[in-house]
Short mmCIF file of C-alpha atoms and ligand atoms in Angstrom, two decimals:
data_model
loop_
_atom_site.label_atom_id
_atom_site.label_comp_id
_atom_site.label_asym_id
_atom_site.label_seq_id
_atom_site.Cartn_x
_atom_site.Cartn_y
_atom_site.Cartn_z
CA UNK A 215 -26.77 12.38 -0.67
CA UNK A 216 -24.61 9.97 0.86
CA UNK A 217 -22.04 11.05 2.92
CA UNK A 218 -18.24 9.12 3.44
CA UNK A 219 -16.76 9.36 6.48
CA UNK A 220 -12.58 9.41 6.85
CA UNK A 221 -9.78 10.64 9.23
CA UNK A 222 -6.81 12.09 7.15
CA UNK A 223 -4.04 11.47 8.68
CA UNK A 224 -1.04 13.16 6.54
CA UNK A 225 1.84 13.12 8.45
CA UNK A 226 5.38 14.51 7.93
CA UNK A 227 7.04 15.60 5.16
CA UNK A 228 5.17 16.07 1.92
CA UNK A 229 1.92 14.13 3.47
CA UNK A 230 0.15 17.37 3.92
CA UNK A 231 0.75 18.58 0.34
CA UNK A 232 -0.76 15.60 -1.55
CA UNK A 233 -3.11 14.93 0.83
CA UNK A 234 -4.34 18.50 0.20
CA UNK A 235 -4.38 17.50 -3.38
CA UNK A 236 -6.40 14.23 -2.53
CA UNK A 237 -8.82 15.96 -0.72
CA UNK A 238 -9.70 18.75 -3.57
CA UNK A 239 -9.71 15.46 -6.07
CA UNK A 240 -12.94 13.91 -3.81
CA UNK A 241 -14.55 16.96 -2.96
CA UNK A 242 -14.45 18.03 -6.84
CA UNK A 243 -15.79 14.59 -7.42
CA UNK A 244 -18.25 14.47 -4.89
CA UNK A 245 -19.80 17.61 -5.48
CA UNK A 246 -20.51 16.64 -9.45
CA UNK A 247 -21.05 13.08 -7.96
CA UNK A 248 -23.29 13.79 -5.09
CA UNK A 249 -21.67 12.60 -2.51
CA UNK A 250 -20.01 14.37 0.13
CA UNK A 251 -17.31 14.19 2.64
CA UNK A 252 -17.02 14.07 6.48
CA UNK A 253 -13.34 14.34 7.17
CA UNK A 254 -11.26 15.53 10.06
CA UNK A 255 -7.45 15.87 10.34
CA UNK A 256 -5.58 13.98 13.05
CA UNK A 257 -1.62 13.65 14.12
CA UNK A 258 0.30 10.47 13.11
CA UNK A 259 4.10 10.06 13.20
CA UNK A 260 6.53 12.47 13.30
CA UNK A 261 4.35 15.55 14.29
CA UNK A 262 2.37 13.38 16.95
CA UNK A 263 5.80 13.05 18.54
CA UNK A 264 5.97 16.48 18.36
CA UNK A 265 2.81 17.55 19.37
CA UNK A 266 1.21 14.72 21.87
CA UNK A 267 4.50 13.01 22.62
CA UNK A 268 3.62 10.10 20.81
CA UNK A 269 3.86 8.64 17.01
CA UNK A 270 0.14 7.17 16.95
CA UNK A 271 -2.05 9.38 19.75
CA UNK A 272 -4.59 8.29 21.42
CA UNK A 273 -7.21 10.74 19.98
CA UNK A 274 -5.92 9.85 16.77
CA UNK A 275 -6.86 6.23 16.94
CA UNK A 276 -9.81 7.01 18.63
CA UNK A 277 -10.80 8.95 15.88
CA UNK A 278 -10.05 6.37 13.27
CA UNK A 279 -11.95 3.89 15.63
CA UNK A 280 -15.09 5.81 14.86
CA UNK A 281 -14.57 6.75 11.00
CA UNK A 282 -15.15 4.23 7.66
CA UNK A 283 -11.79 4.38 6.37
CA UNK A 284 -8.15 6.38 6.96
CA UNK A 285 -6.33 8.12 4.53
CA UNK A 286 -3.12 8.08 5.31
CA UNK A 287 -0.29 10.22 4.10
CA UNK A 288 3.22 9.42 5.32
CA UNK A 289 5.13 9.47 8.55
CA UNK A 290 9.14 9.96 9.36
CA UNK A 291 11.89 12.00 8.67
CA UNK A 292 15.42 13.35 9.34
CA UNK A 293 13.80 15.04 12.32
CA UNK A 294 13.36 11.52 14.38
CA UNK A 295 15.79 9.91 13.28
CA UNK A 296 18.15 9.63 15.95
CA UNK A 297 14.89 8.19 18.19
CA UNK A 298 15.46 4.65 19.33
CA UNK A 299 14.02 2.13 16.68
CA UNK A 300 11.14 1.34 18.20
CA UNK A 301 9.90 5.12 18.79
CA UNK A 302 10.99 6.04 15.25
CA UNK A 303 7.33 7.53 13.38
CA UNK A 304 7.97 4.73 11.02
CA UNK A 305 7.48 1.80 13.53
CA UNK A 306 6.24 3.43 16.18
CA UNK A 307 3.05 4.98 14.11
CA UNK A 308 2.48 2.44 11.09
CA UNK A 309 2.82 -1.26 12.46
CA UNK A 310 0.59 0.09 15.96
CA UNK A 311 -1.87 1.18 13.66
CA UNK A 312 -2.04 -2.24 11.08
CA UNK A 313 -2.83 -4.10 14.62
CA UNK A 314 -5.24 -2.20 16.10
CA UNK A 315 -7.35 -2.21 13.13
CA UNK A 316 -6.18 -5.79 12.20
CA UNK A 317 -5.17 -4.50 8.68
CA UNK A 318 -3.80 -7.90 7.54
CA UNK A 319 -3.98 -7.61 3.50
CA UNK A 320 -2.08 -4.84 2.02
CA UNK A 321 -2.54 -4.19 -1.52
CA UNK A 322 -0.31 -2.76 -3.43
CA UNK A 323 -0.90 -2.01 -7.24
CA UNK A 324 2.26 -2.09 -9.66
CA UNK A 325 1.53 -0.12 -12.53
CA UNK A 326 3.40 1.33 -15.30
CA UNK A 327 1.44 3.45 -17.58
CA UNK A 328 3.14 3.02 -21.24
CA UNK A 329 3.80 7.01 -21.05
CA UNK A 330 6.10 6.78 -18.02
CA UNK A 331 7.94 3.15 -19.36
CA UNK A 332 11.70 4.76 -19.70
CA UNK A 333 11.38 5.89 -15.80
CA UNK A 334 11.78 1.95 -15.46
CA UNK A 335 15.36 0.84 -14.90
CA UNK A 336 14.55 -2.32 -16.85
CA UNK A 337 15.09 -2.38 -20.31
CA UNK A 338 12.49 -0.42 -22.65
CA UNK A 339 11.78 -4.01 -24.49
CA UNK A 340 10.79 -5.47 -21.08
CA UNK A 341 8.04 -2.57 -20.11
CA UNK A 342 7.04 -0.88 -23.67
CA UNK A 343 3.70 -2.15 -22.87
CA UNK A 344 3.63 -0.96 -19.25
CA UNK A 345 3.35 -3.35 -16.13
CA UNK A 346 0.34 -4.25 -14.48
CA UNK A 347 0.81 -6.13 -11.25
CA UNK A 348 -0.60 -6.67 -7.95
CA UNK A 349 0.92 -7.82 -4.81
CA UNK A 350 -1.09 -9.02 -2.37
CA UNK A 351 0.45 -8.97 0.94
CA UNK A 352 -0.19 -10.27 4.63
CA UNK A 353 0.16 -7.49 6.85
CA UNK A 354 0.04 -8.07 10.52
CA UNK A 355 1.63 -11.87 10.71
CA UNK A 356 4.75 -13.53 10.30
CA UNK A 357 8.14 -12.05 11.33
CA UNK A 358 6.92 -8.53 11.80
CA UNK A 359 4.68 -9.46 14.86
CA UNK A 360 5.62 -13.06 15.70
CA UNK A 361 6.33 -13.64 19.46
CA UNK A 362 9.05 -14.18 21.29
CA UNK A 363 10.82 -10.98 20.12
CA UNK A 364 13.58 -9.99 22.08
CA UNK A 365 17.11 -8.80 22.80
CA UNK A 366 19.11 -10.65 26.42
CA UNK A 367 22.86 -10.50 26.63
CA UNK A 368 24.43 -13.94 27.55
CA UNK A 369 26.18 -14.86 30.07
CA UNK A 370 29.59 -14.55 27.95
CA UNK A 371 28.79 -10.55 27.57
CA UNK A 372 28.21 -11.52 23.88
CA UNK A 373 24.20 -10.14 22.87
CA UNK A 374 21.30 -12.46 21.44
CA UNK A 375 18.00 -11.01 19.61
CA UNK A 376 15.17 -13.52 18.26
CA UNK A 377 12.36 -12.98 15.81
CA UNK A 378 10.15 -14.95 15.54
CA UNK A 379 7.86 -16.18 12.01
CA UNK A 380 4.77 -17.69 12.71
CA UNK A 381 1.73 -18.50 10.68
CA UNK A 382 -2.06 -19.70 11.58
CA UNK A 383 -3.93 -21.29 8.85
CA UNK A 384 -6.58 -18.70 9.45
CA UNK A 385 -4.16 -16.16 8.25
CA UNK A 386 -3.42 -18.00 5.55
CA UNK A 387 -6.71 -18.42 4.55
CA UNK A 388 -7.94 -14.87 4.77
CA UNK A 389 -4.72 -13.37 2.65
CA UNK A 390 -5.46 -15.93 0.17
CA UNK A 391 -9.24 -15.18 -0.23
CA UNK A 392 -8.35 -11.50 -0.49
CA UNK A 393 -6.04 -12.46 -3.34
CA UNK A 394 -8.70 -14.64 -4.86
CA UNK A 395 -11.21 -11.90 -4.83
CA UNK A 396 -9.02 -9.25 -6.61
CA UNK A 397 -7.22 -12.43 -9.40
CA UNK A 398 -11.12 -13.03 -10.18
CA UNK A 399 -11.31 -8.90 -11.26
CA UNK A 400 -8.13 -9.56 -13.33
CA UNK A 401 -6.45 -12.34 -15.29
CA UNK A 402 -7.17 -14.97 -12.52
CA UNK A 403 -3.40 -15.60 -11.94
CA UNK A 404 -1.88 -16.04 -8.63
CA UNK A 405 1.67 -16.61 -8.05
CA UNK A 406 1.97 -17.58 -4.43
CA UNK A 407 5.64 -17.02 -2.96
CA UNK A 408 7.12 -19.01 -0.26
CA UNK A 409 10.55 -20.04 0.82
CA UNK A 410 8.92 -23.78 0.95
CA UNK A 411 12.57 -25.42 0.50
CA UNK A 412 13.76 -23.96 3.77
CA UNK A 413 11.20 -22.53 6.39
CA UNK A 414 8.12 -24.38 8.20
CA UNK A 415 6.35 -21.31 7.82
CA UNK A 416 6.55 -21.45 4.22
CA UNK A 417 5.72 -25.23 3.95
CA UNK A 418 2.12 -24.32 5.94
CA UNK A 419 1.70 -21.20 3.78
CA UNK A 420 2.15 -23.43 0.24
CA UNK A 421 -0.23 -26.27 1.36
CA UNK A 422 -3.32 -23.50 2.48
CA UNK A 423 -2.81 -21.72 0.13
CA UNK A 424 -3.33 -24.54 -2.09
CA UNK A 425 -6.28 -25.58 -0.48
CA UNK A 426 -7.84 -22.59 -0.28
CA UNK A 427 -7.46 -22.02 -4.28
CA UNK A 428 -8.85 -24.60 -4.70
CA UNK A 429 -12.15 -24.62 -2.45
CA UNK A 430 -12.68 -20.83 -3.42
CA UNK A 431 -11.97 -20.42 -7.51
CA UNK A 432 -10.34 -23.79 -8.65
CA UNK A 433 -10.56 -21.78 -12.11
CA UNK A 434 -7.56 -19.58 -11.18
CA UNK A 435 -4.07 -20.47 -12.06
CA UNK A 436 -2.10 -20.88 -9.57
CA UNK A 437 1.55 -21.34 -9.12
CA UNK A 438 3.76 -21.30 -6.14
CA UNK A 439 7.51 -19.72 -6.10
CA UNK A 440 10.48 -19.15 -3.88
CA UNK A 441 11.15 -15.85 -2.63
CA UNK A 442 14.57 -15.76 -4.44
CA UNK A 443 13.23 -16.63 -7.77
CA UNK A 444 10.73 -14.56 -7.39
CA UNK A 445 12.86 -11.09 -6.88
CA UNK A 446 14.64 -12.51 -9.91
CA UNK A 447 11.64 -13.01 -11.98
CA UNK A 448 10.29 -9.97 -10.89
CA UNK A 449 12.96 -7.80 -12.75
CA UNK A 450 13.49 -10.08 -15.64
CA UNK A 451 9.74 -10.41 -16.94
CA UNK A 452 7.21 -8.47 -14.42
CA UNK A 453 4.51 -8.86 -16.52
CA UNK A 454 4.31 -12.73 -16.11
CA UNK A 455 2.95 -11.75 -13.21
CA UNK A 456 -0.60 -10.88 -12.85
CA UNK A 457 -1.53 -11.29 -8.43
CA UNK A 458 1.60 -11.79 -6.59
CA UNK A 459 0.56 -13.33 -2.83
CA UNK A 460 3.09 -13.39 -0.28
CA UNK A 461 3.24 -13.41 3.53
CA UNK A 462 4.81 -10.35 5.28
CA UNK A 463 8.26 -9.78 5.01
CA UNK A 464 8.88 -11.22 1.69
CA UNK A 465 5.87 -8.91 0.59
CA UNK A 466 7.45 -5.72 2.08
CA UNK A 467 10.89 -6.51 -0.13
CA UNK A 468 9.24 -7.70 -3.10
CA UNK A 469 6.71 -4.53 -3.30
CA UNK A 470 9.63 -1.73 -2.99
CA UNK A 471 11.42 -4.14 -6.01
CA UNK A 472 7.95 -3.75 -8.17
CA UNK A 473 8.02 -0.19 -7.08
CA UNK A 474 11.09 0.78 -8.52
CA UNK A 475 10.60 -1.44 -12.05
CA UNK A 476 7.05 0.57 -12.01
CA UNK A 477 9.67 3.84 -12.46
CA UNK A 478 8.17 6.40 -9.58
CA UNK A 479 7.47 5.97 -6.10
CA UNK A 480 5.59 8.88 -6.52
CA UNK A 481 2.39 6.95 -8.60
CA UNK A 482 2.04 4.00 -5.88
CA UNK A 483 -0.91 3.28 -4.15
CA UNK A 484 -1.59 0.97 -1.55
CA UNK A 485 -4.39 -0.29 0.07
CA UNK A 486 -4.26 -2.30 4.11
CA UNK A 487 -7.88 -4.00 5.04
CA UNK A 488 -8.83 -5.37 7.79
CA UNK A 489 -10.78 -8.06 9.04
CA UNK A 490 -13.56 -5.30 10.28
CA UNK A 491 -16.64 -4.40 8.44
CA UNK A 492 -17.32 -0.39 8.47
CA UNK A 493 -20.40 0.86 9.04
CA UNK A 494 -21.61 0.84 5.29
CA UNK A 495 -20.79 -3.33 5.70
CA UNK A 496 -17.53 -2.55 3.36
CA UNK A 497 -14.16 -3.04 4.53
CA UNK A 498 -12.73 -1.07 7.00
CA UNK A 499 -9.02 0.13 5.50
CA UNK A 500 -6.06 2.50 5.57
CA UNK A 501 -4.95 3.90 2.17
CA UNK A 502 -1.61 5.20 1.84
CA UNK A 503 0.83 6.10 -1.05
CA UNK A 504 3.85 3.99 -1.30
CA UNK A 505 6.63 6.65 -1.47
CA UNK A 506 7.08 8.04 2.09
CA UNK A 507 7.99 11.43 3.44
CA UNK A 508 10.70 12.50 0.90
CA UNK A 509 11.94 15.07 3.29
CA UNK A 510 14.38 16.96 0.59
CA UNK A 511 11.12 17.99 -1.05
CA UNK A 512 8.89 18.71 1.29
CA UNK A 513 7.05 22.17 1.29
CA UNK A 514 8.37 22.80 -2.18
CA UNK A 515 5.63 22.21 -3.89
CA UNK A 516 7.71 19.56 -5.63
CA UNK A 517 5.94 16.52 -4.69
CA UNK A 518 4.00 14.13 -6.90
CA UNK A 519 0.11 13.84 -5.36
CA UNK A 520 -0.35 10.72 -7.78
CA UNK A 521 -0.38 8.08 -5.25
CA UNK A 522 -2.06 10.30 -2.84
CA UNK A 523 -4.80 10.83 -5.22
CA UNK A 524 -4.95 6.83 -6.27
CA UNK A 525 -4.95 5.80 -3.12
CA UNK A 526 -8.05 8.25 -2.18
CA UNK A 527 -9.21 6.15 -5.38
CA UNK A 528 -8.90 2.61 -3.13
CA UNK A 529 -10.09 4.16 -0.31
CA UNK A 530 -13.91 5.08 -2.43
CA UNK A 531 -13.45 1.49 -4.03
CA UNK A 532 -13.02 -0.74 -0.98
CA UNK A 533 -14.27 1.33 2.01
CA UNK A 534 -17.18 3.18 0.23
CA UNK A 535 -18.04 0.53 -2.85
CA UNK A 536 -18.04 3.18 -4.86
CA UNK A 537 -16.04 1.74 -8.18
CA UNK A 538 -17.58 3.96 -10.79
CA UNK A 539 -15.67 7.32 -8.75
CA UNK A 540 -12.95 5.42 -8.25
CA UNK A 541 -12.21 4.32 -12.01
CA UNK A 542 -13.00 7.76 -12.68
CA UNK A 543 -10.15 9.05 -10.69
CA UNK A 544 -8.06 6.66 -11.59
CA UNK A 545 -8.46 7.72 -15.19
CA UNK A 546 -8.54 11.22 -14.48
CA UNK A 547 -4.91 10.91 -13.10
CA UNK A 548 -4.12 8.22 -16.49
CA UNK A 549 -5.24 10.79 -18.63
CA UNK A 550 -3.44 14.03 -16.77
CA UNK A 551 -0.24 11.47 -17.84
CA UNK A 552 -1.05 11.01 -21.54
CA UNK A 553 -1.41 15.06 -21.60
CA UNK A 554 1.96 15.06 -20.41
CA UNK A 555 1.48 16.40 -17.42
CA UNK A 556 4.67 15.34 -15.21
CA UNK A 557 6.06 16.55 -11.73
CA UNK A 558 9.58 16.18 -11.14
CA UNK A 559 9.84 13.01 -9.85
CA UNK A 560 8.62 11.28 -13.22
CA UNK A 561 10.05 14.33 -15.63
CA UNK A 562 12.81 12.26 -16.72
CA UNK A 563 15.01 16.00 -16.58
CA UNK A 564 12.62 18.03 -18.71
CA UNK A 565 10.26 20.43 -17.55
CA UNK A 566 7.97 19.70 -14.87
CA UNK A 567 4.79 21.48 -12.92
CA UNK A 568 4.34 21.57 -9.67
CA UNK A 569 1.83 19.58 -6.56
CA UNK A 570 -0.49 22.39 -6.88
CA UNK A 571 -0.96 22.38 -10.59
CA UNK A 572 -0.77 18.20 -10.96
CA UNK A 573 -3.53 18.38 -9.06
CA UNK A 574 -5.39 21.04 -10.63
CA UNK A 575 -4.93 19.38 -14.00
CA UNK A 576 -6.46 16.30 -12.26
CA UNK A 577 -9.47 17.61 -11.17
CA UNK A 578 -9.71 19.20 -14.54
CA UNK A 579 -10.25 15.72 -15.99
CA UNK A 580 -12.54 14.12 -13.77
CA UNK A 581 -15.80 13.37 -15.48
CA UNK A 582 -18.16 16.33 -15.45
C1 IPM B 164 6.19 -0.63 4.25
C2 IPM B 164 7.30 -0.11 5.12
C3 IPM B 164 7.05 -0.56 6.55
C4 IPM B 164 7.05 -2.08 6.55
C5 IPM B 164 8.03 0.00 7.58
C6 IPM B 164 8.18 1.49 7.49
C7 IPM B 164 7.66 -0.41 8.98
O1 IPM B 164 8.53 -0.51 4.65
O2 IPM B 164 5.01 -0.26 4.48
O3 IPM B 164 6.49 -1.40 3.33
O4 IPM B 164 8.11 -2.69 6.66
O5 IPM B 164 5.98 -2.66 6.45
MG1 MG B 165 8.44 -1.54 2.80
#
């Protein structure tokens, strides 16, 4: 019987609920799977504040530091809002957390099943066929943790802040062989975005990546686009796209914009790996849905477990190697969609169920 080892972290808002849901999904799974799970809950965010004065505790991380993989729910809220920036769950919780475990490729998987197309603000033409994209982006580089970072006032009274974007070609090169790896599993397209025509950054990023192409899978297309056009591109034919690979910032505007042409935040997964093996020799990683706290909801039983559930799906296929549970998650929750199953987020104003019974008509559809 092999047995996976996780923290859950869920966090604030409706984290709890779907990760709830999540957990149910593997245990169902793992019991008519034989596997089984080791998991303990831990504080992150807005109720670490709360409870251990801080947004990532210590025995949180700790605990993390000895487990195979995190599932993550979400962090923030109305509650700490009116923190400084800095100590805000957001920031304070998620980018500690990327660097300590050196999480530097996020994955995040655009999809549109065909079902859910008219939740997509572009035109039914455009998505009839659903979108299937992945963006592949750098997580703990560039802009986010580039040094110097700072605020002075001048001598004049008036106030200065710098940030700072800087790239290594080792980070270049480990993003891009993370992107190579996935494009092989899928149409073996990459579309590598850049801001090439301005920033020095950029320049470095288009030449490794290049390179590295090249070296690794010269059988992949490749092609190389500016940020701009690529936001632009993004909404007028998404599915020209297959691997998007970008470097950090550009990634974290460009994944909200295929979020919102894939309809609901509520069905996003994301996966964060780091350079660190776990001790099964797969990668160590955080798994996290991409649609946040959604305070208004909370505790309503309102919430969509979807993403939570998906990204539990990652979290077997890249921590655990286990792909055959984690397709069969991932079409238990495909197929709970073609029944019709919707919660509100995704009900397009018609009737909807609730967390509890999404859920339940997920497990009821997970291989036997
Ligand atoms: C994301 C979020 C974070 C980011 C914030 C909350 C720090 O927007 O995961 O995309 O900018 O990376
Ligand atoms: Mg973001």
């Amino acid at each position: 019987m092999i047995t996976i080892r996780f923290t859950n972290l869920p966090g604030d808002g409706i984290g709890p609920e779907v990760m709830s849901v999540a957990l149910k999904v593997l245990e169902t799974l793992g019991l008519r799977n034989g596997f089984s799970l080791q998991t303990s809950e831990y504080d992150i965010g807005g109720i670490g504040i709360d409870r251990h004065g801080s947004a990532l505790p210590d025995s949180t991380l700790s605990a993390c530091q000895e487990a195979d993989a995190i599932l993550f729910g979400s962090v923030g809220g109305p509650k700490w809002e009116s923190l400084p920036p800095t100590e805000q769950p957001e920031r304070a919780a998620l980018l500690p957390i990327r660097k300590a475990f050196e999480l530097f490729a996020n994955l995040r998987p655009g999809n549109l099943y065909p079902e859910l197309a008219d939740l997509s603000p572009l035109r039914p033409s455009t998505v009839a066929k659903g979108i299937d994209v992945l963006c592949v982006r750098e997580l703990t580089g560039g802009i986010y943790f580039g040094l110097p970072k700072s605020r002075e006032t001048l001598a004049n009274g008036e106030e200065r802040s710098i940030d700072t974007m800087v790239y290594k070609t080792s980070e270049i090169e480990r993003i891009t062989e993370i992107a190579v790896k996935a494009a092989s599993l899928r149409e073996k397209k990459i579309c590598s975005v850049d801001k090439a025509n301005v920033l020095e950054t950029s320049v470095l990023w288009r030449k490794v990546v290049s390179e590295c192409i090249q070296r690794l899978d010269p059988t992949i297309e490749s092609t190389h686009m500016y940020v701009d056009n690529a936001a632009m591109q993004l909404v007028r034919d998404p599915n020209q796209f297959d691997v998007i690979l970008t470097e950090n910032m550009f990634g974290d505007i460009l994944s909200d914009e295929l979020a919102v042409i894939c309809g609901s935040l509520g069905m996003l997964a994301s996966a964060s790996l780091g350079t660190g093996k776990n001790s099964l020799g797969h990668s160590f990683g955080l798994y996290e849905p991409a649609g946040g706290t959604a305070p208004d909801i909370a505790g309503k039983n309102l919430a969509n477990p979807c993403a939570q559930v998906l990204s539990a799906a990652l979290m077997l296929r890249y921590s655990f190697g286990m792909e055959k549970e984690a397709s069969a998650i991932e079409s238990a929750v495909k197929q709970t969609i073609r029944d019709g199953f919707r919660s509100v987020d995704i009900s397009s104003g018609s009737e909807f169920v609730g967390t509890d019974e999404m859920g339940e008509a997920i497990i009821d559809r997970l291989p036997a």
